[in-house]
Amino acid sequence: MLSTPSIVLVMPEDGTTTIDATAVDPEGETLRYTATRPAHGELTGAGPVYTYKPAKDYAGSDALTITITVRRHLVEVPVSITIVGVDDAPVAADLAATTNEDQGVAIALTAADGDSTLLTYEVVAGPAHGTLTGHPPAITYTPAAHYHGSDSFTFRASDGELDSNAATVAITIADVVTCGDGFVEGAEQCDDGNAIETDACLASCMAATCGDGAIQAGVETCDDGNGSNTDGCVNTCVPASCGDGFAWFGEEACDDGNDDNADACRNSCEAASCGDGFVQAGVEACDDANDDNTDACIDTCVAAACGDGFVEAGVEQCDDANQDDGDACRNDCTLPAPPVCGDGDLEGAEECDDGNLADGDGCGHSCLIERCGDGLVQFSRGEQCDDGNAVDGDGCSATCQVDPFVTTAAIKISDTLSCTTAVANAARKVAVDGSGTIYAVMHCGATAVAVTSRDRGLSVSAPFDLTTGLADAENGIAQVAVNSGPSGVAYAALLLNTGAVYLRTTQDGGLTWGPAVAVGTAANPSSGLSLESFNDDVYVGFSVPGGVGVARNHSRGSGTFELTPVAMGIAFFDLLYDVVQGTLAVTADTPGFHIRVSTDAGVTFAAEANPPGQEFFSDWAIGNGNIFAVGINLGAQGDANRLYIIPSSNVATSSFVAGLPVVTTPQSRSVAADAEGNAYVGSQLNGGGVQLDRLG
């Protein structure tokens, strides 16, 4: 029946083959074909021709049987198929991955190959917005910094012979907002990549603004995070200040935003008030910033007027706040004509009036009867002293003559102080007041002391430290000087190493000394200090640029001093006061003589005169119209054997008396004069001893 008893086929893997089982029946009957199912493939067709397709990637043997049936007869045709294996290309799989911004993700590449499990992988096209690292199939994808969105790359696999298809890995990168990463994202207003609060972008990624509580450098000077204009930072982020128009609570009483001092708020942001120095328009008539009711504006800020009860200095003589013209103050605020001392009419409290103001004629310049015991030394009347009493034996007799001197034993002042008086002659160290009380001052190391003898040298008081209460005395003392006043009154001047000059006064015979009063400042503390006084008048001399400063006070050193700079050449200088003629002189040597004279109590001085003569380390005195000068020899210069006499009325001239012993030690000669014009010269001799000479 069949043309072949069996069928043997050979075919390639994954191919198809035709099985032809065509047979012929001799009787011409119709044949029926059936086939069994192959174990490793698929059989299609209804016979006698079939198509066989092996299972995918299958290689090996397969078999089936085709049965041919005709009437009652059948024939089985075995079919043997050999599937020859061939090499298949791998198949790469598409993948998907997700990650967050700035965060990598691990990806395992996959592919299938029925022929081999040893596959290699390669990236065909890299990602557009990131990088790949690692060794395929295990790789890591890292998105570009701050990128979010979609990205992809392609890869393929190889079995060593064939390459797979190109598979795609799709990656989704989620947006993650991070303040401080330098990228503006989401609700951020800014992102400068730092956490600095003082730049234009805050650490919260919000734009810096006034009121955010952070001070923006170069833009704001303060930021207190609120909108209050009454604290230390106004809402424009500048510090509160007077004149900004906002009243700073606790600091300003007002702030009207202007510099008008005539309204209710001054430009210092204080409420206008009487006494602040500014006239408030419509409220005050004047305002002189003081409570002095003797000037043009009284302390209620009303202009001074006659009848207000206050005497306006320089304008009114009196003001009794009434309109009674018959009392002690007229209703035009003038006084009735006062008694005039010196007009010859005895009026008011005058004890006498001899028609002149001269002293020494029995009626003094104040129209009080001159008498011994009034406490003022009247040299013109022959008084040598005046202790204000009529007691003999207390140093000043009842006739105002100095009691005879007695020799006393030396008295030790202190066991602990180390003192010296070896300083310039001008700074006198001993003085005697009108009562005969003796005052002595000494330079003791870093301080200066004063002692007093009230019994003509028989005993002395305990030393008083003249620097007490002076903080600037800690740098030491340059000079100290003493001079006397009326009975019980003496003055001590201090020149500190800092240049500061002070004066202390005692008015109880040295029992107590008043507080130090500032006199002035010396330009050169080593140039000297001079102190002169008469009764209540005090004169202090010290160096100033270009000459000598003469400070004057006419109230026993209380209150302030007035200074007159006296231009002149100086090396050693002195102040001299003629108690008879009232002449004040400034004298100096360089070693030539320099003299300027004042006849108005030190207010002004005549031009400098340079009388003939010269001395080194000069000392000076004045008495009854004559100035006396002595000094020492220094090398070939100096006229140290001479006593020079210079009339104070003509200081450009001089005469001299020779015969003084020659001395060469600095500050070893001194001169004094009395009210009658007698001169006394003391010389410390070169060979030892002291010589006293008198010119009378």
XYZ file of C-alpha atoms in Angstrom:
696
model
C 0.000 0.000 0.000
C 2.702 2.465 0.887
C 5.514 3.629 -1.196
C 7.707 3.469 1.887
C 7.261 1.290 4.946
C 8.541 3.985 7.288
C 9.546 7.661 7.312
C 12.835 9.000 8.702
C 13.352 12.786 8.853
C 16.194 15.084 9.924
C 15.442 18.786 10.504
C 16.903 21.847 12.229
C 15.805 23.258 15.594
C 12.902 25.672 15.446
C 12.246 24.750 11.830
C 9.316 22.917 10.179
C 9.226 19.800 8.042
C 6.663 18.016 5.846
C 5.710 14.412 6.453
C 4.251 12.833 3.337
C 2.560 9.476 4.039
C 0.803 9.174 0.684
C -0.242 5.562 -0.079
C -2.125 3.816 -2.985
C -4.870 1.210 -2.604
C -4.802 -1.299 -5.483
C -8.553 -1.542 -5.473
C -8.789 2.167 -5.634
C -10.463 2.483 -2.241
C -10.241 5.729 -0.329
C -7.661 5.719 2.404
C -8.090 7.325 5.846
C -5.106 8.774 7.719
C -4.651 9.330 11.451
C -1.521 10.314 13.378
C -0.383 10.168 16.949
C 0.728 13.356 18.773
C 4.512 13.826 18.834
C 6.085 14.246 22.234
C 8.274 17.272 21.404
C 6.510 19.122 18.711
C 3.329 20.034 16.995
C 1.754 18.141 14.088
C -0.686 19.816 11.767
C -2.490 18.617 8.675
C -5.171 15.969 7.899
C -3.019 13.520 5.937
C -1.629 12.123 3.957
C 0.673 15.192 4.200
C 1.458 16.588 7.649
C 3.590 19.513 8.903
C 5.752 18.983 11.947
C 7.184 21.805 14.061
C 9.364 20.915 17.042
C 8.898 22.688 20.319
C 10.784 25.972 20.529
C 14.491 25.547 21.072
C 14.065 21.757 21.252
C 16.782 19.566 19.812
C 16.795 15.763 19.886
C 14.532 12.940 18.712
C 10.820 12.805 18.302
C 8.476 10.223 16.836
C 4.910 9.669 15.851
C 2.871 7.028 14.019
C 0.636 7.577 11.022
C -2.114 4.946 10.620
C -3.615 4.317 7.162
C -6.976 2.591 7.157
C -8.883 1.092 4.242
C -11.892 -1.106 4.763
C -10.819 -3.425 7.508
C -7.197 -3.203 6.916
C -4.757 -0.757 8.441
C -1.102 0.016 8.066
C 0.986 1.808 10.664
C 3.797 3.961 9.317
C 6.370 4.892 11.965
C 7.850 8.372 11.615
C 11.257 9.054 13.193
C 12.351 12.703 13.390
C 15.766 13.931 14.392
C 15.854 17.662 15.378
C 19.328 19.031 14.992
C 20.078 21.814 17.479
C 21.078 25.316 16.218
C 22.440 28.378 18.206
C 19.602 30.856 19.225
C 20.186 34.538 19.975
C 19.481 35.645 23.588
C 16.374 37.722 24.292
C 16.857 40.850 26.487
C 13.941 42.035 28.646
C 12.700 45.621 28.953
C 12.854 46.902 32.551
C 11.467 49.773 34.672
C 12.961 51.400 37.786
C 12.087 54.312 40.108
C 14.188 56.445 42.441
C 14.242 59.874 44.103
C 16.073 63.021 43.119
C 19.780 62.806 43.969
C 19.396 59.122 44.941
C 20.846 56.178 42.997
C 19.050 52.876 42.242
C 20.438 49.364 41.646
C 19.262 47.645 38.431
C 19.779 43.982 37.418
C 19.761 43.540 33.620
C 18.023 40.346 32.452
C 17.967 38.271 29.234
C 16.912 34.711 28.269
C 18.834 32.180 26.148
C 17.729 28.596 25.831
C 21.099 27.546 24.579
C 23.330 29.089 27.146
C 23.267 30.587 30.624
C 26.620 32.289 30.139
C 25.559 35.668 28.837
C 27.364 38.990 28.739
C 25.722 42.406 28.774
C 26.544 45.782 27.318
C 24.901 49.218 27.379
C 23.944 50.287 23.941
C 22.848 53.872 24.696
C 23.475 55.534 28.062
C 21.002 57.674 30.033
C 20.560 61.329 29.116
C 20.198 62.621 32.702
C 22.366 60.393 34.822
C 25.274 57.992 34.994
C 25.714 54.195 35.163
C 28.246 52.497 37.334
C 28.994 48.868 38.201
C 29.499 45.722 36.161
C 26.535 44.499 34.081
C 24.199 42.895 34.687
C 24.474 44.496 38.178
C 24.602 48.242 37.597
C 23.653 51.411 39.502
C 21.921 54.364 37.941
C 22.558 57.790 39.572
C 20.519 60.758 38.337
C 22.244 64.052 37.617
C 22.343 66.438 40.571
C 18.904 67.790 41.386
C 17.351 66.214 38.244
C 13.895 64.807 38.456
C 11.700 63.390 35.664
C 12.190 60.506 33.202
C 15.351 58.912 31.889
C 16.251 55.666 30.078
C 19.036 53.634 28.578
C 19.245 50.518 26.355
C 21.275 47.334 26.662
C 21.696 43.972 24.973
C 22.977 40.504 25.879
C 25.310 38.177 24.036
C 25.927 34.441 24.296
C 29.276 34.837 22.656
C 27.971 34.172 19.184
C 24.762 36.073 18.841
C 23.506 39.353 20.298
C 20.094 39.840 21.736
C 17.651 42.502 20.889
C 18.186 46.030 22.395
C 16.066 46.244 25.551
C 15.075 49.535 27.252
C 15.330 50.345 30.957
C 12.869 53.162 31.763
C 13.643 55.118 34.947
C 11.386 57.522 36.815
C 13.128 60.044 39.147
C 10.778 61.578 41.726
C 11.130 65.264 42.649
C 12.402 65.761 46.233
C 12.496 69.388 47.452
C 15.593 70.044 49.628
C 16.154 73.543 51.008
C 19.829 74.419 50.884
C 20.734 72.383 47.810
C 21.213 75.506 45.700
C 18.186 74.864 43.446
C 14.882 76.674 43.667
C 12.163 74.011 43.780
C 8.601 73.649 44.895
C 7.466 76.383 47.259
C 10.996 77.727 47.713
C 11.416 81.440 46.972
C 15.173 81.067 46.777
C 17.911 78.542 47.455
C 21.494 79.793 47.684
C 22.948 76.529 48.935
C 23.809 77.739 52.438
C 22.239 78.219 55.847
C 23.416 81.799 56.323
C 20.654 83.977 57.743
C 22.323 87.300 56.917
C 22.270 87.095 53.107
C 19.424 87.605 50.665
C 18.092 84.034 51.086
C 17.213 82.712 54.529
C 18.038 79.195 55.700
C 14.326 78.413 55.176
C 14.696 79.201 51.438
C 12.509 82.246 51.803
C 13.680 85.595 50.442
C 15.100 87.878 53.145
C 12.715 90.683 54.042
C 12.549 93.338 56.712
C 10.700 91.829 59.644
C 11.908 88.254 59.234
C 14.078 88.530 62.353
C 17.401 88.085 60.538
C 19.675 91.050 59.804
C 20.499 91.103 56.079
C 24.141 92.187 55.764
C 24.643 95.396 53.822
C 20.902 96.013 53.613
C 19.526 96.034 57.155
C 21.143 97.285 60.351
C 18.614 95.599 62.617
C 15.651 93.222 62.356
C 13.688 92.286 65.451
C 11.039 90.321 63.613
C 8.142 92.566 64.448
C 6.362 95.573 63.045
C 6.622 97.744 66.148
C 7.999 101.240 65.661
C 8.322 101.919 69.384
C 11.185 99.552 70.160
C 14.882 99.719 69.314
C 14.392 98.675 65.675
C 11.773 100.376 63.534
C 9.875 98.497 60.852
C 12.209 99.697 58.116
C 14.932 97.649 59.804
C 17.071 100.567 60.908
C 17.860 101.237 64.574
C 15.522 103.570 66.346
C 17.003 107.041 66.551
C 15.912 110.427 67.658
C 14.330 112.185 64.704
C 12.865 109.148 62.957
C 9.344 110.159 63.897
C 8.706 107.230 66.250
C 8.872 107.551 70.036
C 11.134 104.777 71.303
C 9.445 103.359 74.380
C 11.518 103.789 77.514
C 14.170 105.813 75.685
C 12.452 108.804 74.105
C 9.778 110.977 75.586
C 8.706 112.082 72.116
C 9.828 112.056 68.489
C 8.233 114.380 65.986
C 10.637 113.614 63.156
C 12.060 117.105 62.864
C 14.922 119.163 64.257
C 12.783 122.069 65.363
C 13.609 122.882 68.973
C 10.842 125.443 69.167
C 7.980 122.935 69.214
C 6.777 120.579 71.950
C 9.431 117.952 71.205
C 13.086 118.903 71.135
C 15.488 117.442 68.605
C 16.978 115.397 71.454
C 13.569 113.672 71.703
C 12.882 115.116 75.108
C 9.656 116.873 75.844
C 10.083 120.623 75.746
C 10.219 122.142 79.211
C 11.152 125.389 80.809
C 14.879 125.346 81.433
C 15.892 123.227 78.461
C 17.481 126.167 76.657
C 14.998 126.321 73.775
C 12.142 128.792 73.492
C 8.932 126.857 72.890
C 6.888 128.880 70.425
C 3.643 130.158 71.840
C 4.453 128.849 75.320
C 7.679 130.446 76.533
C 8.948 133.975 76.146
C 12.537 132.889 76.760
C 14.580 129.918 77.943
C 18.224 130.266 78.953
C 18.648 126.746 80.365
C 19.395 127.836 83.895
C 17.620 128.659 87.121
C 19.430 131.950 87.527
C 16.849 134.619 88.221
C 19.382 137.409 87.877
C 19.724 137.198 84.107
C 17.377 138.246 81.302
C 15.204 135.132 81.601
C 13.850 134.018 84.955
C 13.353 130.372 85.830
C 9.691 130.367 84.768
C 10.800 131.144 81.195
C 9.369 134.636 81.386
C 11.489 137.577 80.311
C 12.980 139.429 83.255
C 11.209 142.679 84.023
C 11.375 145.311 86.683
C 8.940 144.354 89.415
C 9.317 140.572 89.130
C 11.228 140.401 92.405
C 14.532 139.324 90.850
C 17.481 141.667 90.323
C 18.625 141.383 86.710
C 22.398 141.590 86.763
C 23.805 144.493 84.796
C 20.335 145.933 84.193
C 18.674 146.438 87.554
C 20.217 147.632 90.781
C 17.383 146.173 92.835
C 13.928 144.638 92.462
C 11.566 144.447 95.439
C 8.516 143.375 93.407
C 6.524 146.468 94.273
C 5.850 149.919 92.943
C 6.694 151.766 96.154
C 9.120 154.489 95.205
C 9.804 155.405 98.799
C 11.517 152.236 99.965
C 15.048 151.007 99.456
C 14.392 150.148 95.802
C 12.802 152.548 93.400
C 10.003 151.401 91.137
C 12.358 151.648 88.153
C 14.562 149.080 89.900
C 17.351 151.504 90.702
C 18.863 152.154 94.104
C 18.915 155.495 95.766
C 22.335 157.051 95.318
C 24.710 155.167 97.699
C 27.310 156.784 99.866
C 30.468 157.463 97.884
C 33.653 156.780 99.806
C 36.128 159.513 99.065
C 33.644 162.268 98.279
C 34.194 163.922 101.659
C 30.624 163.284 102.839
C 30.099 160.906 105.756
C 27.181 158.690 104.725
C 25.711 155.273 105.453
C 28.093 152.846 107.101
C 31.157 155.024 106.536
C 33.276 155.550 109.666
C 35.172 158.317 107.978
C 35.482 160.071 104.616
C 38.502 162.293 104.135
C 37.850 163.028 100.503
C 40.367 160.509 99.119
C 40.947 156.783 98.821
C 44.521 156.826 100.052
C 45.571 154.535 102.891
C 47.869 155.593 105.672
C 46.186 158.921 106.435
C 43.904 157.614 109.152
C 40.931 156.909 106.900
C 41.362 153.879 104.683
C 40.244 153.381 101.115
C 36.989 151.772 102.334
C 36.166 154.766 104.563
C 36.894 152.807 107.711
C 39.115 154.323 110.368
C 42.584 152.837 110.150
C 43.677 151.407 113.452
C 46.009 148.863 114.858
C 44.061 145.708 115.598
C 41.796 145.683 112.562
C 43.610 142.582 111.248
C 45.014 144.284 108.128
C 48.688 145.201 108.011
C 48.989 148.894 107.094
C 52.643 149.226 106.202
C 52.019 152.804 105.123
C 51.035 153.593 108.704
C 54.138 151.947 110.102
C 52.491 148.653 111.068
C 54.820 145.681 110.941
C 52.036 143.260 111.807
C 48.371 143.216 112.813
C 46.968 140.160 114.533
C 43.548 141.680 115.167
C 44.035 142.119 118.886
C 45.765 144.410 121.391
C 47.678 141.663 123.203
C 51.447 141.854 123.680
C 53.728 138.850 123.654
C 51.882 136.855 120.995
C 54.288 137.790 118.214
C 52.577 141.063 117.290
C 52.457 143.777 119.917
C 49.475 145.915 120.864
C 51.038 148.663 118.696
C 51.235 146.345 115.656
C 54.994 145.886 115.847
C 56.702 142.534 115.576
C 57.775 141.279 118.982
C 61.526 140.791 119.309
C 62.761 137.522 117.844
C 64.063 134.895 120.191
C 66.370 132.019 119.433
C 64.650 128.677 119.782
C 66.016 125.173 119.761
C 65.662 123.086 116.620
C 62.409 121.134 116.526
C 62.037 117.741 114.841
C 58.928 117.762 112.699
C 58.775 114.064 111.790
C 60.695 110.829 112.332
C 59.377 109.296 109.107
C 59.248 112.040 106.472
C 62.269 112.671 104.251
C 61.895 116.270 103.160
C 63.829 118.999 101.381
C 63.470 122.694 100.623
C 66.184 122.690 97.932
C 64.105 123.953 95.029
C 63.846 127.230 93.117
C 64.062 130.423 95.198
C 60.746 131.645 93.823
C 58.880 128.849 95.597
C 59.120 130.302 99.136
C 59.085 127.743 101.918
C 58.448 129.951 104.991
C 55.897 132.714 105.612
C 54.657 134.745 108.599
C 51.121 136.165 108.751
C 49.966 139.369 110.424
C 49.595 137.621 113.768
C 53.137 136.255 113.763
C 52.104 132.673 112.983
C 54.869 130.868 111.092
C 54.048 128.566 108.171
C 56.550 126.204 106.523
C 56.126 123.844 103.585
C 58.439 121.041 102.467
C 58.807 118.716 99.498
C 58.784 115.201 100.969
C 59.352 112.518 98.346
C 56.132 112.021 96.388
C 54.170 114.439 98.554
C 54.359 117.874 100.198
C 53.521 118.854 103.768
C 52.792 122.026 105.730
C 53.527 122.720 109.401
C 52.571 125.689 111.560
C 54.029 127.342 114.640
C 51.659 129.556 116.599
C 54.141 130.286 119.403
C 56.999 131.889 117.468
C 58.844 128.644 116.760
C 58.727 127.044 120.182
C 56.590 124.189 118.806
C 55.136 123.113 115.484
C 51.980 121.337 114.421
C 51.866 117.837 113.038
C 52.623 117.756 109.294
C 49.595 118.145 107.002
C 49.745 116.362 103.635
C 48.905 119.054 101.081
C 48.201 116.395 98.403
C 45.259 114.976 100.360
C 42.313 114.427 98.023
C 44.326 114.952 94.812
C 44.072 111.838 92.647
C 46.566 113.189 90.097
C 49.256 113.692 92.799
C 50.244 110.032 92.528
C 52.810 110.997 89.857
C 54.681 113.175 92.344
C 55.256 116.823 93.272
C 57.447 119.251 91.309
C 57.232 122.367 93.538
C 55.504 123.661 96.667
C 55.353 127.247 97.944
C 53.761 129.181 100.832
C 52.820 132.815 101.477
C 50.808 134.607 104.120
C 47.648 136.681 104.199
C 45.813 138.506 106.975
C 45.991 137.254 110.550
C 45.449 133.492 110.622
C 45.476 133.230 106.820
C 48.118 131.528 104.658
C 48.230 130.057 101.167
C 50.084 126.965 99.882
C 50.581 126.357 96.147
C 51.331 122.921 94.638
C 52.823 122.173 91.213
C 52.451 118.485 90.337
C 54.675 116.563 87.953
C 51.653 116.394 85.647
C 51.741 120.216 85.383
C 48.547 120.730 87.391
C 48.675 123.702 89.788
C 46.532 123.837 92.955
C 46.090 126.207 95.911
C 45.067 125.429 99.493
C 44.110 128.063 102.074
C 44.091 128.017 105.866
C 42.036 130.638 107.687
C 42.535 129.357 111.221
C 46.285 129.665 111.607
C 47.069 126.267 110.084
C 44.729 124.195 112.237
C 42.924 123.115 109.058
C 43.549 123.563 105.341
C 40.747 123.987 102.844
C 40.245 121.813 99.754
C 42.651 122.111 96.841
C 41.429 124.633 94.249
C 42.547 124.160 90.628
C 44.590 127.160 89.472
C 45.842 126.135 86.015
C 48.316 123.909 84.177
C 52.039 124.584 83.787
C 53.606 123.962 80.395
C 56.858 122.830 82.024
C 56.720 121.626 85.663
C 60.499 122.092 86.011
C 60.376 125.804 85.103
C 59.250 126.886 88.554
C 56.379 128.046 90.732
C 55.857 131.410 92.416
C 53.263 132.489 94.991
C 52.543 136.070 96.117
C 49.748 137.373 98.315
C 48.636 140.406 100.267
C 45.649 140.308 102.552
C 42.843 138.664 100.477
C 44.671 138.860 97.120
C 46.490 135.763 95.830
C 48.762 135.518 92.762
C 50.233 132.254 91.433
C 52.866 132.146 88.674
C 53.794 129.149 86.513
C 55.187 128.536 83.042
C 52.953 128.780 79.985
C 53.966 128.578 76.315
C 56.027 131.701 75.608
C 56.300 132.998 79.157
C 54.644 133.074 82.568
C 50.993 132.573 83.455
C 49.812 134.830 86.289
C 46.649 133.468 87.936
C 44.835 135.855 90.276
C 42.114 135.555 92.896
C 40.847 138.266 95.230
C 38.822 136.175 97.685
C 41.473 134.252 99.650
C 41.726 131.545 96.985
C 38.075 130.515 97.020
C 36.183 130.210 93.747
C 38.033 130.451 90.451
C 41.265 132.023 89.256
C 41.616 134.337 86.271
C 44.715 133.817 84.140
C 46.818 136.433 82.360
C 49.541 134.968 80.079
C 52.624 137.202 80.301
C 54.874 136.722 77.267
C 58.564 137.013 78.127
C 61.851 135.129 78.126
C 62.313 133.009 81.256
C 64.776 130.638 82.860
C 64.036 131.385 86.524
C 61.121 133.693 87.301
C 59.386 135.220 90.313
C 56.240 137.173 91.202
C 56.669 140.291 93.348
C 53.998 142.408 95.072
C 54.755 145.832 96.526
C 52.465 146.075 99.566
C 52.949 149.845 99.744
C 52.482 150.843 96.119
C 50.264 147.906 95.023
C 52.561 147.055 92.109
C 52.711 143.446 90.779
C 55.810 142.453 88.794
C 56.958 139.360 86.897
C 60.746 139.058 86.875
C 63.075 136.546 85.218
C 66.671 135.949 84.118
C 68.164 134.184 81.068
C 70.668 135.385 82.639
C 69.811 138.879 81.405
C 66.929 140.560 83.225
C 63.313 140.458 81.975
C 60.636 142.445 83.823
C 56.953 143.222 83.208
C 54.896 145.301 85.651
C 51.137 145.467 86.357
C 49.448 148.363 88.134
C 45.912 146.904 87.875
C 46.292 143.842 90.107
C 47.540 141.519 87.366
C 44.899 142.161 84.723
C 47.380 143.711 82.266
C 51.151 144.073 82.201
C 53.357 146.758 80.655
C 55.749 145.831 77.869
C 58.821 143.812 78.795
C 61.850 145.774 79.975
C 65.421 144.521 80.085
C 67.370 146.637 82.566
C 71.177 146.336 82.651
C 72.499 143.381 84.618
C 72.474 139.607 84.659
C 72.339 136.812 87.193
C 72.217 133.031 87.277
C 69.714 131.301 89.580
C 68.366 134.720 90.425
C 66.267 135.690 93.424
C 64.067 138.774 93.600
C 62.335 141.016 96.123
C 60.360 144.282 96.070
C 59.817 146.969 98.646
C 58.613 150.564 98.583
C 59.054 151.048 94.832
C 62.332 149.179 94.292
C 62.956 145.730 92.803
C 66.036 143.905 94.084
C 67.885 141.092 92.259
C 70.760 138.827 93.304
C 72.262 135.625 91.905
C 75.410 133.505 91.668
C 78.458 133.253 89.421
C 78.351 130.536 86.778
C 81.588 130.269 84.835
C 82.625 133.644 83.466
C 79.055 134.995 83.505
C 76.883 136.452 86.226
C 77.255 139.467 88.472
C 76.991 137.526 91.683
C 78.846 140.061 93.853
C 76.191 142.679 93.090
C 72.806 143.596 94.482
C 70.819 145.150 91.632
C 68.267 147.884 92.363
C 65.552 148.491 89.740
C 62.882 151.183 90.311
C 59.414 149.709 89.641
C 58.377 153.015 88.096
C 61.141 152.733 85.456
C 62.129 149.085 85.094
C 64.287 149.749 82.037
C 66.983 151.185 84.336
C 69.045 149.722 87.130
C 71.826 150.446 89.562
C 73.814 148.108 91.747
C 75.794 147.836 94.941
C 78.845 145.571 94.772
C 80.542 143.742 97.584
C 78.509 140.590 98.090
C 80.533 137.403 98.591
C 81.058 135.394 95.405
C 79.069 132.124 95.444
C 78.804 129.505 92.707
C 76.386 126.926 94.091
C 72.929 127.136 92.431
C 70.187 128.623 94.587
C 72.650 129.617 97.315
C 71.636 133.271 97.526
C 68.305 134.851 98.518
C 67.047 138.405 98.907
C 64.123 139.896 100.855
C 62.827 143.435 101.309
C 60.581 145.174 103.806
C 57.874 147.756 103.246
C 60.326 150.594 103.851
C 62.568 149.475 101.015
C 65.348 147.836 103.030
C 66.941 144.827 101.323
C 68.399 141.773 103.052
C 70.696 139.327 101.255
C 71.538 135.866 102.586
C 74.468 133.998 101.003
C 75.545 130.404 101.536
C 79.327 130.727 101.257
C 81.375 128.410 99.070
C 83.567 127.484 102.021
C 80.657 126.932 104.385
C 78.665 129.241 106.598
C 76.004 131.857 105.866
C 76.492 135.630 105.454
C 73.647 138.158 105.875
C 73.986 141.605 104.255
C 71.589 144.526 104.645
C 71.036 147.468 102.335
C 69.081 150.288 103.969
